[in-house]
Amino acid sequence: MSIEILKRAPDELEIAAKRAKQDLALSTDNSLPPRTSDLAAPIMHLTGHAAEVFCCKFGPYGDILASAGFDRQIFLWNVFGECENIACLPGHTGSISQICFTKDGTHLVSASTDKSMAMWDLEAGVRVRRFKGHQSFVNSCDVSDNPTMICSGSDDGTVRLWDSRRRHCVKTLNNKYQVTAVCFNEKADSIMSGGIDNHIKSWDLKHGEVSLEMKGHCDTISCLSLSPDGNFLLSNSMDNTVRMWDVRPFAPANRCLKAFVGAQHNFEKNLIRCCWSPQGTKIVSGSSDRMVYVWDTSSRKLLYKLPGHTGSVNDVDCHPTQPILMTASSDKSIYMGELK
């Protein structure tokens, strides 16, 4: 007696599963995009803050980063490996609006809504100086190449110059309106400021007066950032434009060279910041629509519109030596990702 064996035709799910196994077997590491950085993974997600993160910054050597925000604490993290949180610096009694490393990477300066600024010794993990003098929220700060000089801008309508070796303010520059962004020029003999009057002003520190005023924005300026070569200034505004200005001496009267559009501001009125890539070839901005925008500097072409955050992206920074972008958000987290 013969037995006839009937073979069942495979269904669609079995065929799909078999093909998936074949594709997996054929795939190799060579099929993945090449890595461009020393991060442990192409994207790293840092969590630990208890509230919105307003600012983030890479150290000048790229081995550590700092972040701070509404929880009034500064976190220090390793950039590479598992990105461990290596220190927590408490001390401010208000939310921290901006942080800056000194050029030698040994100290960190922070500005806060508690009307003060602080300087921190990163090796010891302690506050070594507290700068008092502002009568309202301190919105912005910057450190010059000479690590002893610090500038700040406040809601009290003043721009102040500080010497880290002294307790009190060295010079006070009176602006008519609240100041929301400051930065030094290349030689640190002038301070650039922006505020709710929509104008960018260059203050001559020798004479204590405005030497240059640049108009073009139609709403509050939330950030100022000097280009790596010191020739151009980047500004972010609540009119939903990022503008590039020529700040070289004897430049033409119309100093606004380019406007980059896409990044948004909303009813939260956060001081959303922008930055340059280390070579100045790219411009990056946070945005209230939870995206990160990256443009080509020369062509103004939008290169990347990066998702991931679930809240407003408040600050961005580029790694000093590798193609790594860092973002800080109101969703209480920080992302690091490598770019091509």
Coordinates of C-alpha atoms in Angstrom, one line a residue:
M1 CA 0.0 0.0 0.0
S2 CA 1.4 3.4 -1.0
I3 CA 1.0 6.5 1.2
E4 CA 0.6 9.8 -0.7
I5 CA 2.1 12.8 1.2
L6 CA 0.2 16.0 0.5
K7 CA 2.4 19.2 0.9
R8 CA 0.6 22.2 2.2
A9 CA 1.2 25.4 0.3
P10 CA 2.9 28.0 2.6
D11 CA 0.7 31.0 3.5
E12 CA 1.8 34.6 3.0
L13 CA 3.0 35.0 6.6
E14 CA 5.4 32.1 6.3
I15 CA 6.7 33.4 3.0
A16 CA 7.3 36.8 4.5
A17 CA 9.0 35.3 7.6
K18 CA 11.3 33.2 5.3
R19 CA 12.3 36.3 3.3
A20 CA 13.0 38.3 6.4
K21 CA 15.4 35.6 7.6
Q22 CA 17.1 35.5 4.3
D23 CA 17.5 39.3 4.3
L24 CA 18.8 39.2 7.8
A25 CA 21.4 36.6 6.9
L26 CA 22.5 38.5 3.9
S27 CA 22.8 41.8 5.7
T28 CA 26.2 42.8 7.0
D29 CA 27.6 45.7 9.0
N30 CA 28.8 47.2 5.7
S31 CA 25.1 47.9 4.9
L32 CA 24.8 50.3 7.8
P33 CA 25.7 54.0 7.5
P34 CA 29.3 54.6 8.4
R35 CA 29.9 56.0 11.9
T36 CA 31.3 59.6 12.0
S37 CA 32.0 60.0 15.8
D38 CA 33.3 58.3 18.9
L39 CA 29.9 58.2 20.6
A40 CA 28.9 54.8 21.9
A41 CA 25.9 54.9 19.6
P42 CA 24.8 57.2 16.8
I43 CA 22.2 58.8 19.1
M44 CA 22.6 59.1 22.9
H45 CA 19.7 60.1 25.1
L46 CA 20.5 61.7 28.5
T47 CA 17.9 61.8 31.2
G48 CA 18.0 62.9 34.9
H49 CA 16.8 66.4 35.1
A50 CA 13.6 66.9 37.1
A51 CA 12.3 69.8 35.0
E52 CA 12.8 71.6 31.7
V53 CA 16.4 71.9 30.4
F54 CA 17.1 75.4 29.2
C55 CA 20.8 75.2 28.4
C56 CA 23.6 72.8 27.4
K57 CA 27.2 73.2 26.5
F58 CA 30.2 71.1 25.5
G59 CA 33.4 71.6 27.3
P60 CA 36.2 73.2 25.2
Y61 CA 38.0 69.8 24.8
G62 CA 34.8 67.9 24.1
D63 CA 35.2 65.3 26.8
I64 CA 32.5 66.6 29.1
L65 CA 29.2 68.5 28.8
A66 CA 27.1 70.6 31.1
S67 CA 23.3 71.0 31.2
A68 CA 21.0 73.1 33.4
G69 CA 17.4 74.4 33.6
F70 CA 14.3 74.9 35.7
D71 CA 15.4 72.4 38.4
R72 CA 18.2 74.9 39.5
Q73 CA 21.0 72.4 39.2
I74 CA 23.9 72.0 36.8
F75 CA 24.6 68.5 35.6
L76 CA 28.0 67.4 34.3
W77 CA 28.2 64.4 32.0
N78 CA 30.8 62.4 30.1
V79 CA 30.4 62.8 26.4
F80 CA 31.7 59.4 25.4
G81 CA 31.2 55.9 26.7
E82 CA 27.9 55.5 28.7
C83 CA 27.6 59.2 29.1
E84 CA 27.5 59.0 32.9
N85 CA 26.4 61.8 35.0
I86 CA 29.6 62.7 36.9
A87 CA 28.6 65.6 39.0
C88 CA 25.6 67.7 40.2
L89 CA 26.2 71.4 41.2
P90 CA 23.4 72.8 43.3
G91 CA 23.4 76.4 44.6
H92 CA 21.2 78.6 42.6
T93 CA 17.8 79.4 44.0
G94 CA 16.2 80.1 40.6
S95 CA 16.1 78.5 37.2
I96 CA 19.4 78.6 35.3
S97 CA 19.1 80.4 32.0
Q98 CA 22.5 80.0 30.4
I99 CA 25.9 78.4 31.1
C100 CA 29.4 79.0 29.6
F101 CA 32.7 77.2 30.0
T102 CA 35.9 79.2 30.4
K103 CA 38.2 78.7 27.5
D104 CA 40.6 76.5 29.5
G105 CA 37.7 74.3 30.6
T106 CA 38.5 74.5 34.3
H107 CA 35.5 76.6 35.3
L108 CA 31.9 77.1 34.4
V109 CA 29.8 80.3 34.6
S110 CA 26.0 80.2 35.1
A111 CA 23.3 82.9 34.9
S112 CA 20.1 82.5 36.8
T113 CA 16.7 84.0 37.5
D114 CA 17.8 84.4 41.2
K115 CA 19.3 87.7 40.0
S116 CA 22.9 86.4 40.2
M117 CA 25.6 84.6 38.3
A118 CA 28.0 82.0 39.7
M119 CA 31.5 80.6 38.8
W120 CA 32.1 76.9 39.5
D121 CA 35.4 75.0 39.9
L122 CA 34.8 71.9 37.9
E123 CA 37.6 69.8 39.4
A124 CA 36.5 70.5 43.0
G125 CA 32.8 70.6 42.0
V126 CA 32.1 73.7 44.1
R127 CA 31.0 77.3 43.6
V128 CA 34.0 79.7 43.9
R129 CA 32.4 83.0 43.2
R130 CA 28.9 84.5 43.2
F131 CA 28.3 87.7 41.2
K132 CA 25.5 89.9 42.6
G133 CA 24.4 93.3 41.2
H134 CA 21.5 92.7 38.8
Q135 CA 18.1 93.8 40.1
S136 CA 16.1 91.2 38.1
F137 CA 16.4 87.9 36.2
V138 CA 19.8 87.3 34.5
N139 CA 19.0 86.0 31.1
S140 CA 22.4 85.5 29.4
C141 CA 26.1 85.4 30.0
D142 CA 29.3 85.0 28.1
V143 CA 33.0 84.4 28.9
S144 CA 35.8 86.1 26.9
D145 CA 39.0 84.4 25.7
N146 CA 40.6 86.1 28.7
P147 CA 38.9 83.9 31.3
T148 CA 38.7 86.6 33.9
M149 CA 36.2 88.7 31.9
I150 CA 32.5 87.9 32.0
C151 CA 29.4 89.7 30.6
S152 CA 25.7 89.4 31.5
G153 CA 22.4 90.7 30.4
S154 CA 19.3 91.1 32.6
D155 CA 15.6 92.0 32.7
D156 CA 16.7 95.1 34.8
G157 CA 17.8 96.6 31.4
T158 CA 21.5 96.5 32.0
V159 CA 24.5 94.8 30.4
R160 CA 27.2 94.3 33.0
L161 CA 30.9 93.5 32.8
W162 CA 32.6 91.4 35.5
D163 CA 36.1 90.4 36.5
S164 CA 36.2 86.9 38.0
R165 CA 38.9 88.1 40.4
R166 CA 36.5 90.7 41.9
R167 CA 33.2 90.4 43.7
H168 CA 31.5 93.4 42.3
C169 CA 30.6 94.6 38.8
V170 CA 33.4 96.4 36.8
K171 CA 31.1 98.3 34.4
T172 CA 27.4 98.8 34.0
L173 CA 25.9 99.6 30.6
N174 CA 22.4 101.0 30.8
N175 CA 19.9 99.8 28.1
K176 CA 16.4 101.2 28.0
Y177 CA 14.8 97.8 27.7
Q178 CA 15.2 94.3 29.1
V179 CA 18.3 92.5 27.7
T180 CA 17.8 88.8 26.7
A181 CA 21.1 87.9 25.0
V182 CA 24.7 89.0 25.2
C183 CA 28.1 87.9 23.8
F184 CA 31.6 89.3 23.4
N185 CA 33.1 90.3 20.1
E186 CA 36.4 88.6 19.0
K187 CA 38.7 91.1 20.8
A188 CA 36.5 91.3 23.8
D189 CA 36.6 95.1 23.6
S190 CA 32.9 95.2 22.8
I191 CA 29.7 93.4 24.1
M192 CA 26.9 92.6 21.7
S193 CA 23.4 92.7 23.2
G194 CA 19.9 92.0 22.1
G195 CA 16.6 92.4 23.9
I196 CA 12.9 93.1 23.7
D197 CA 13.5 96.3 21.6
N198 CA 14.4 93.9 18.7
H199 CA 17.7 95.7 18.0
I200 CA 21.3 94.4 18.3
K201 CA 23.7 96.8 19.9
S202 CA 27.5 96.7 20.1
W203 CA 28.7 98.4 23.3
D204 CA 32.2 100.0 23.3
L205 CA 33.7 99.0 26.7
K206 CA 36.2 101.8 26.6
H207 CA 33.7 104.6 26.3
G208 CA 30.7 102.7 27.7
E209 CA 28.3 103.6 24.9
V210 CA 26.7 102.1 21.8
S211 CA 29.1 102.1 18.9
L212 CA 26.8 100.1 16.5
E213 CA 23.1 99.3 16.2
M214 CA 21.8 96.7 13.8
K215 CA 18.1 96.6 13.0
G216 CA 16.1 94.0 11.1
H217 CA 14.3 91.7 13.6
C218 CA 10.7 92.3 14.4
D219 CA 10.5 90.7 17.8
T220 CA 12.5 89.9 20.9
I221 CA 16.0 88.5 20.3
S222 CA 16.5 85.3 22.2
C223 CA 20.2 84.5 21.3
L224 CA 23.4 85.9 20.0
S225 CA 26.3 83.8 18.8
L226 CA 29.7 84.9 17.4
S227 CA 31.1 83.0 14.4
P228 CA 34.3 80.9 15.0
D229 CA 36.4 83.5 13.0
G230 CA 34.8 86.4 14.8
N231 CA 33.6 88.1 11.6
F232 CA 29.9 87.3 11.8
L233 CA 27.1 87.3 14.4
L234 CA 24.2 84.9 14.5
S235 CA 20.9 86.0 16.1
N236 CA 17.7 84.2 16.9
S237 CA 14.5 86.1 17.3
M238 CA 10.9 85.5 18.2
D239 CA 9.9 86.8 14.8
N240 CA 10.8 83.2 13.7
T241 CA 14.0 84.1 11.8
V242 CA 17.7 83.4 12.4
R243 CA 19.8 86.1 10.9
M244 CA 23.5 86.4 10.1
W245 CA 25.2 89.8 10.5
D246 CA 28.6 91.2 9.3
V247 CA 30.3 92.7 12.4
R248 CA 33.6 93.4 10.8
P249 CA 34.9 97.0 11.0
F250 CA 34.0 99.2 8.0
A251 CA 31.4 96.8 6.7
P252 CA 28.5 98.1 4.6
A253 CA 25.7 99.9 6.3
N254 CA 23.3 97.0 5.7
R255 CA 25.0 94.4 7.9
C256 CA 22.3 91.7 7.7
L257 CA 23.6 89.2 5.2
K258 CA 21.2 86.3 5.4
A259 CA 18.0 85.1 7.1
F260 CA 17.3 81.5 7.8
V261 CA 13.7 80.5 8.2
G262 CA 12.0 77.4 9.7
A263 CA 12.7 77.5 13.4
Q264 CA 9.7 78.5 15.5
H265 CA 8.9 80.4 18.7
N266 CA 5.5 80.0 20.5
F267 CA 3.5 81.3 23.4
E268 CA 6.0 79.9 25.9
K269 CA 8.4 82.7 24.9
N270 CA 11.5 80.6 25.8
L271 CA 14.9 82.0 25.0
I272 CA 15.6 79.5 22.2
R273 CA 19.2 79.5 21.1
C274 CA 21.3 78.9 18.0
C275 CA 24.9 78.1 17.3
W276 CA 27.6 77.7 14.6
S277 CA 29.4 74.5 13.7
P278 CA 33.2 74.6 14.6
Q279 CA 34.1 75.4 11.0
G280 CA 31.3 77.9 10.6
T281 CA 29.9 75.9 7.6
K282 CA 26.6 75.0 9.4
I283 CA 24.1 76.9 11.5
V284 CA 21.9 75.1 14.1
S285 CA 18.8 76.3 15.9
G286 CA 16.4 74.9 18.4
S287 CA 12.7 75.4 17.9
S288 CA 9.4 75.4 19.8
D289 CA 7.9 72.8 17.3
R290 CA 10.2 70.1 18.9
M291 CA 12.5 70.0 15.9
V292 CA 16.2 70.9 15.4
Y293 CA 17.0 72.9 12.3
V294 CA 20.4 72.7 10.6
W295 CA 21.2 74.9 7.6
D296 CA 24.2 75.3 5.2
T297 CA 25.7 78.7 6.0
S298 CA 26.6 79.7 2.4
S299 CA 23.5 78.5 0.6
R300 CA 20.9 78.8 3.4
K301 CA 19.7 75.3 2.4
L302 CA 18.0 73.4 5.2
L303 CA 20.1 70.3 5.6
Y304 CA 18.4 68.6 8.5
K305 CA 15.1 68.9 10.3
L306 CA 15.7 66.5 13.2
P307 CA 12.8 65.0 15.3
G308 CA 13.0 63.2 18.7
H309 CA 12.2 65.6 21.5
T310 CA 8.7 65.9 22.8
G311 CA 9.0 69.5 24.0
S312 CA 10.4 72.7 22.9
V313 CA 14.1 72.5 21.9
N314 CA 15.6 75.3 23.9
D315 CA 19.4 75.1 23.3
V316 CA 21.8 73.5 20.9
D317 CA 25.6 73.1 20.7
C318 CA 28.1 71.5 18.4
H319 CA 31.0 69.4 19.6
P320 CA 34.4 71.2 19.1
T321 CA 36.2 68.5 17.3
Q322 CA 33.7 65.8 16.1
P323 CA 30.4 66.0 14.0
I324 CA 28.2 65.7 17.1
L325 CA 25.1 67.8 17.8
M326 CA 23.6 68.3 21.3
T327 CA 20.1 69.5 22.0
A328 CA 18.3 70.4 25.3
S329 CA 14.6 70.4 25.6
S330 CA 11.6 71.2 27.8
D331 CA 10.9 67.4 27.8
K332 CA 13.6 67.3 30.6
S333 CA 16.1 65.4 28.4
I334 CA 19.2 65.9 26.2
Y335 CA 20.1 64.3 22.9
M336 CA 23.5 63.8 21.3
G337 CA 23.6 62.7 17.7
E338 CA 26.3 62.4 15.0
L339 CA 25.9 64.2 11.7
K340 CA 27.4 63.2 8.4

